[in-house]
Amino acid sequence: MRFEIMRLDDVDGTAVDSTVVDAASVNRIVQQAASIGQRIYIRPADTVVR
């Protein structure tokens, strides 16, 4: 499963940028964000399987 992770602006909470990662990478990114106090939003990514 893949997830979209958006980095949020500290002032108003709007999405600054986003990236799509696999499930194995989510924990690492959450730990990195927590260590620097970065706000993030995580949701399942829309993926099309062909």
mmCIF file of N, CA and C in Angstrom:
data_model
loop_
_atom_site.group_PDB
_atom_site.id
_atom_site.type_symbol
_atom_site.label_atom_id
_atom_site.label_comp_id
_atom_site.label_asym_id
_atom_site.label_seq_id
_atom_site.Cartn_x
_atom_site.Cartn_y
_atom_site.Cartn_z
ATOM 1 N N MET A 1 0.848 -1.173 0.000
ATOM 2 C CA MET A 1 0.000 0.000 0.000
ATOM 3 C C MET A 1 0.892 1.234 0.000
ATOM 4 N N ARG A 2 0.415 2.277 -0.647
ATOM 5 C CA ARG A 2 1.177 3.523 -0.745
ATOM 6 C C ARG A 2 0.414 4.638 -0.034
ATOM 7 N N PHE A 3 1.172 5.594 0.505
ATOM 8 C CA PHE A 3 0.588 6.695 1.256
ATOM 9 C C PHE A 3 1.126 8.016 0.742
ATOM 10 N N GLU A 4 0.272 9.027 0.758
ATOM 11 C CA GLU A 4 0.692 10.383 0.445
ATOM 12 C C GLU A 4 0.973 11.079 1.774
ATOM 13 N N ILE A 5 2.143 11.671 1.892
ATOM 14 C CA ILE A 5 2.515 12.406 3.083
ATOM 15 C C ILE A 5 2.715 13.861 2.686
ATOM 16 N N MET A 6 1.934 14.732 3.329
ATOM 17 C CA MET A 6 2.020 16.159 3.039
ATOM 18 C C MET A 6 2.668 16.886 4.212
ATOM 19 N N ARG A 7 3.628 17.725 3.908
ATOM 20 C CA ARG A 7 4.245 18.575 4.924
ATOM 21 C C ARG A 7 3.366 19.814 5.042
ATOM 22 N N LEU A 8 3.004 20.176 6.273
ATOM 23 C CA LEU A 8 2.081 21.277 6.508
ATOM 24 C C LEU A 8 2.805 22.526 6.985
ATOM 25 N N ASP A 9 2.273 23.677 6.564
ATOM 26 C CA ASP A 9 2.798 24.966 6.989
ATOM 27 C C ASP A 9 2.574 25.135 8.491
ATOM 28 N N ASP A 10 3.570 25.651 9.197
ATOM 29 C CA ASP A 10 3.468 25.823 10.643
ATOM 30 C C ASP A 10 2.443 26.874 11.056
ATOM 31 N N VAL A 11 2.183 27.846 10.201
ATOM 32 C CA VAL A 11 1.295 28.945 10.560
ATOM 33 C C VAL A 11 -0.167 28.610 10.319
ATOM 34 N N ASP A 12 -0.502 28.226 9.086
ATOM 35 C CA ASP A 12 -1.921 28.024 8.775
ATOM 36 C C ASP A 12 -2.301 26.581 8.449
ATOM 37 N N GLY A 13 -1.345 25.675 8.443
ATOM 38 C CA GLY A 13 -1.656 24.257 8.239
ATOM 39 C C GLY A 13 -1.919 23.844 6.811
ATOM 40 N N THR A 14 -1.669 24.724 5.846
ATOM 41 C CA THR A 14 -1.860 24.333 4.451
ATOM 42 C C THR A 14 -0.706 23.444 3.996
ATOM 43 N N ALA A 15 -0.985 22.588 3.021
ATOM 44 C CA ALA A 15 0.035 21.676 2.505
ATOM 45 C C ALA A 15 1.098 22.465 1.750
ATOM 46 N N VAL A 16 2.349 22.245 2.109
ATOM 47 C CA VAL A 16 3.470 22.921 1.467
ATOM 48 C C VAL A 16 4.004 22.063 0.320
ATOM 49 N N ASP A 17 4.144 20.765 0.564
ATOM 50 C CA ASP A 17 4.554 19.825 -0.476
ATOM 51 C C ASP A 17 4.086 18.439 -0.077
ATOM 52 N N SER A 18 4.188 17.514 -1.015
ATOM 53 C CA SER A 18 3.751 16.153 -0.715
ATOM 54 C C SER A 18 4.617 15.149 -1.452
ATOM 55 N N THR A 19 4.582 13.931 -0.940
ATOM 56 C CA THR A 19 5.310 12.833 -1.562
ATOM 57 C C THR A 19 4.509 11.558 -1.350
ATOM 58 N N VAL A 20 4.666 10.605 -2.241
ATOM 59 C CA VAL A 20 3.997 9.307 -2.117
ATOM 60 C C VAL A 20 5.074 8.272 -1.803
ATOM 61 N N VAL A 21 4.820 7.502 -0.727
ATOM 62 C CA VAL A 21 5.798 6.505 -0.281
ATOM 63 C C VAL A 21 5.106 5.175 -0.024
ATOM 64 N N ASP A 22 5.900 4.122 0.049
ATOM 65 C CA ASP A 22 5.346 2.816 0.390
ATOM 66 C C ASP A 22 5.174 2.717 1.903
ATOM 67 N N ALA A 23 4.414 1.740 2.342
ATOM 68 C CA ALA A 23 4.090 1.588 3.751
ATOM 69 C C ALA A 23 5.336 1.436 4.614
ATOM 70 N N ALA A 24 6.355 0.799 4.101
ATOM 71 C CA ALA A 24 7.577 0.577 4.868
ATOM 72 C C ALA A 24 8.300 1.889 5.199
ATOM 73 N N SER A 25 8.087 2.926 4.427
ATOM 74 C CA SER A 25 8.775 4.194 4.634
ATOM 75 C C SER A 25 8.033 5.144 5.565
ATOM 76 N N VAL A 26 6.772 4.880 5.835
ATOM 77 C CA VAL A 26 5.961 5.802 6.624
ATOM 78 C C VAL A 26 6.542 5.999 8.017
ATOM 79 N N ASN A 27 6.893 4.942 8.709
ATOM 80 C CA ASN A 27 7.403 5.068 10.067
ATOM 81 C C ASN A 27 8.659 5.925 10.124
ATOM 82 N N ARG A 28 9.561 5.731 9.189
ATOM 83 C CA ARG A 28 10.795 6.517 9.161
ATOM 84 C C ARG A 28 10.487 7.999 8.985
ATOM 85 N N ILE A 29 9.567 8.320 8.089
ATOM 86 C CA ILE A 29 9.223 9.721 7.830
ATOM 87 C C ILE A 29 8.523 10.338 9.037
ATOM 88 N N VAL A 30 7.647 9.579 9.690
ATOM 89 C CA VAL A 30 6.976 10.075 10.897
ATOM 90 C C VAL A 30 8.001 10.352 11.996
ATOM 91 N N GLN A 31 8.959 9.454 12.166
ATOM 92 C CA GLN A 31 9.988 9.657 13.193
ATOM 93 C C GLN A 31 10.837 10.897 12.894
ATOM 94 N N GLN A 32 11.174 11.099 11.625
ATOM 95 C CA GLN A 32 11.961 12.275 11.248
ATOM 96 C C GLN A 32 11.177 13.553 11.516
ATOM 97 N N ALA A 33 9.896 13.568 11.143
ATOM 98 C CA ALA A 33 9.061 14.746 11.354
ATOM 99 C C ALA A 33 8.912 15.045 12.848
ATOM 100 N N ALA A 34 8.716 14.010 13.633
ATOM 101 C CA ALA A 34 8.566 14.191 15.077
ATOM 102 C C ALA A 34 9.838 14.746 15.708
ATOM 103 N N SER A 35 10.978 14.327 15.218
ATOM 104 C CA SER A 35 12.239 14.772 15.818
ATOM 105 C C SER A 35 12.511 16.258 15.602
ATOM 106 N N ILE A 36 11.931 16.829 14.541
ATOM 107 C CA ILE A 36 12.144 18.261 14.282
ATOM 108 C C ILE A 36 10.872 19.090 14.489
ATOM 109 N N GLY A 37 9.801 18.450 14.944
ATOM 110 C CA GLY A 37 8.556 19.169 15.212
ATOM 111 C C GLY A 37 7.787 19.566 13.967
ATOM 112 N N GLN A 38 7.987 18.848 12.899
ATOM 113 C CA GLN A 38 7.323 19.150 11.630
ATOM 114 C C GLN A 38 5.917 18.573 11.624
ATOM 115 N N ARG A 39 4.969 19.343 11.125
ATOM 116 C CA ARG A 39 3.595 18.878 11.025
ATOM 117 C C ARG A 39 3.403 18.179 9.681
ATOM 118 N N ILE A 40 2.811 16.979 9.707
ATOM 119 C CA ILE A 40 2.545 16.242 8.480
ATOM 120 C C ILE A 40 1.132 15.682 8.513
ATOM 121 N N TYR A 41 0.628 15.359 7.332
ATOM 122 C CA TYR A 41 -0.686 14.743 7.160
ATOM 123 C C TYR A 41 -0.471 13.519 6.285
ATOM 124 N N ILE A 42 -1.020 12.392 6.701
ATOM 125 C CA ILE A 42 -0.817 11.140 5.963
ATOM 126 C C ILE A 42 -2.171 10.584 5.556
ATOM 127 N N ARG A 43 -2.266 10.162 4.291
ATOM 128 C CA ARG A 43 -3.494 9.518 3.810
ATOM 129 C C ARG A 43 -3.126 8.482 2.763
ATOM 130 N N PRO A 44 -4.005 7.498 2.568
ATOM 131 C CA PRO A 44 -3.751 6.514 1.522
ATOM 132 C C PRO A 44 -3.652 7.220 0.156
ATOM 133 N N ALA A 45 -2.724 6.797 -0.646
ATOM 134 C CA ALA A 45 -2.544 7.394 -1.969
ATOM 135 C C ALA A 45 -3.462 6.712 -2.962
ATOM 136 N N ASP A 46 -3.970 7.499 -3.881
ATOM 137 C CA ASP A 46 -4.767 6.944 -4.962
ATOM 138 C C ASP A 46 -3.821 6.333 -5.973
ATOM 139 N N THR A 47 -3.864 5.033 -6.094
ATOM 140 C CA THR A 47 -2.996 4.356 -7.063
ATOM 141 C C THR A 47 -3.840 3.550 -8.013
ATOM 142 N N VAL A 48 -3.437 3.528 -9.233
ATOM 143 C CA VAL A 48 -4.138 2.761 -10.249
ATOM 144 C C VAL A 48 -3.281 1.551 -10.584
ATOM 145 N N VAL A 49 -3.831 0.368 -10.419
ATOM 146 C CA VAL A 49 -3.106 -0.856 -10.746
ATOM 147 C C VAL A 49 -3.502 -1.288 -12.143
ATOM 148 N N ARG A 50 -2.500 -1.488 -12.993
ATOM 149 C CA ARG A 50 -2.797 -1.875 -14.376
ATOM 150 C C ARG A 50 -2.175 -3.200 -14.670
#
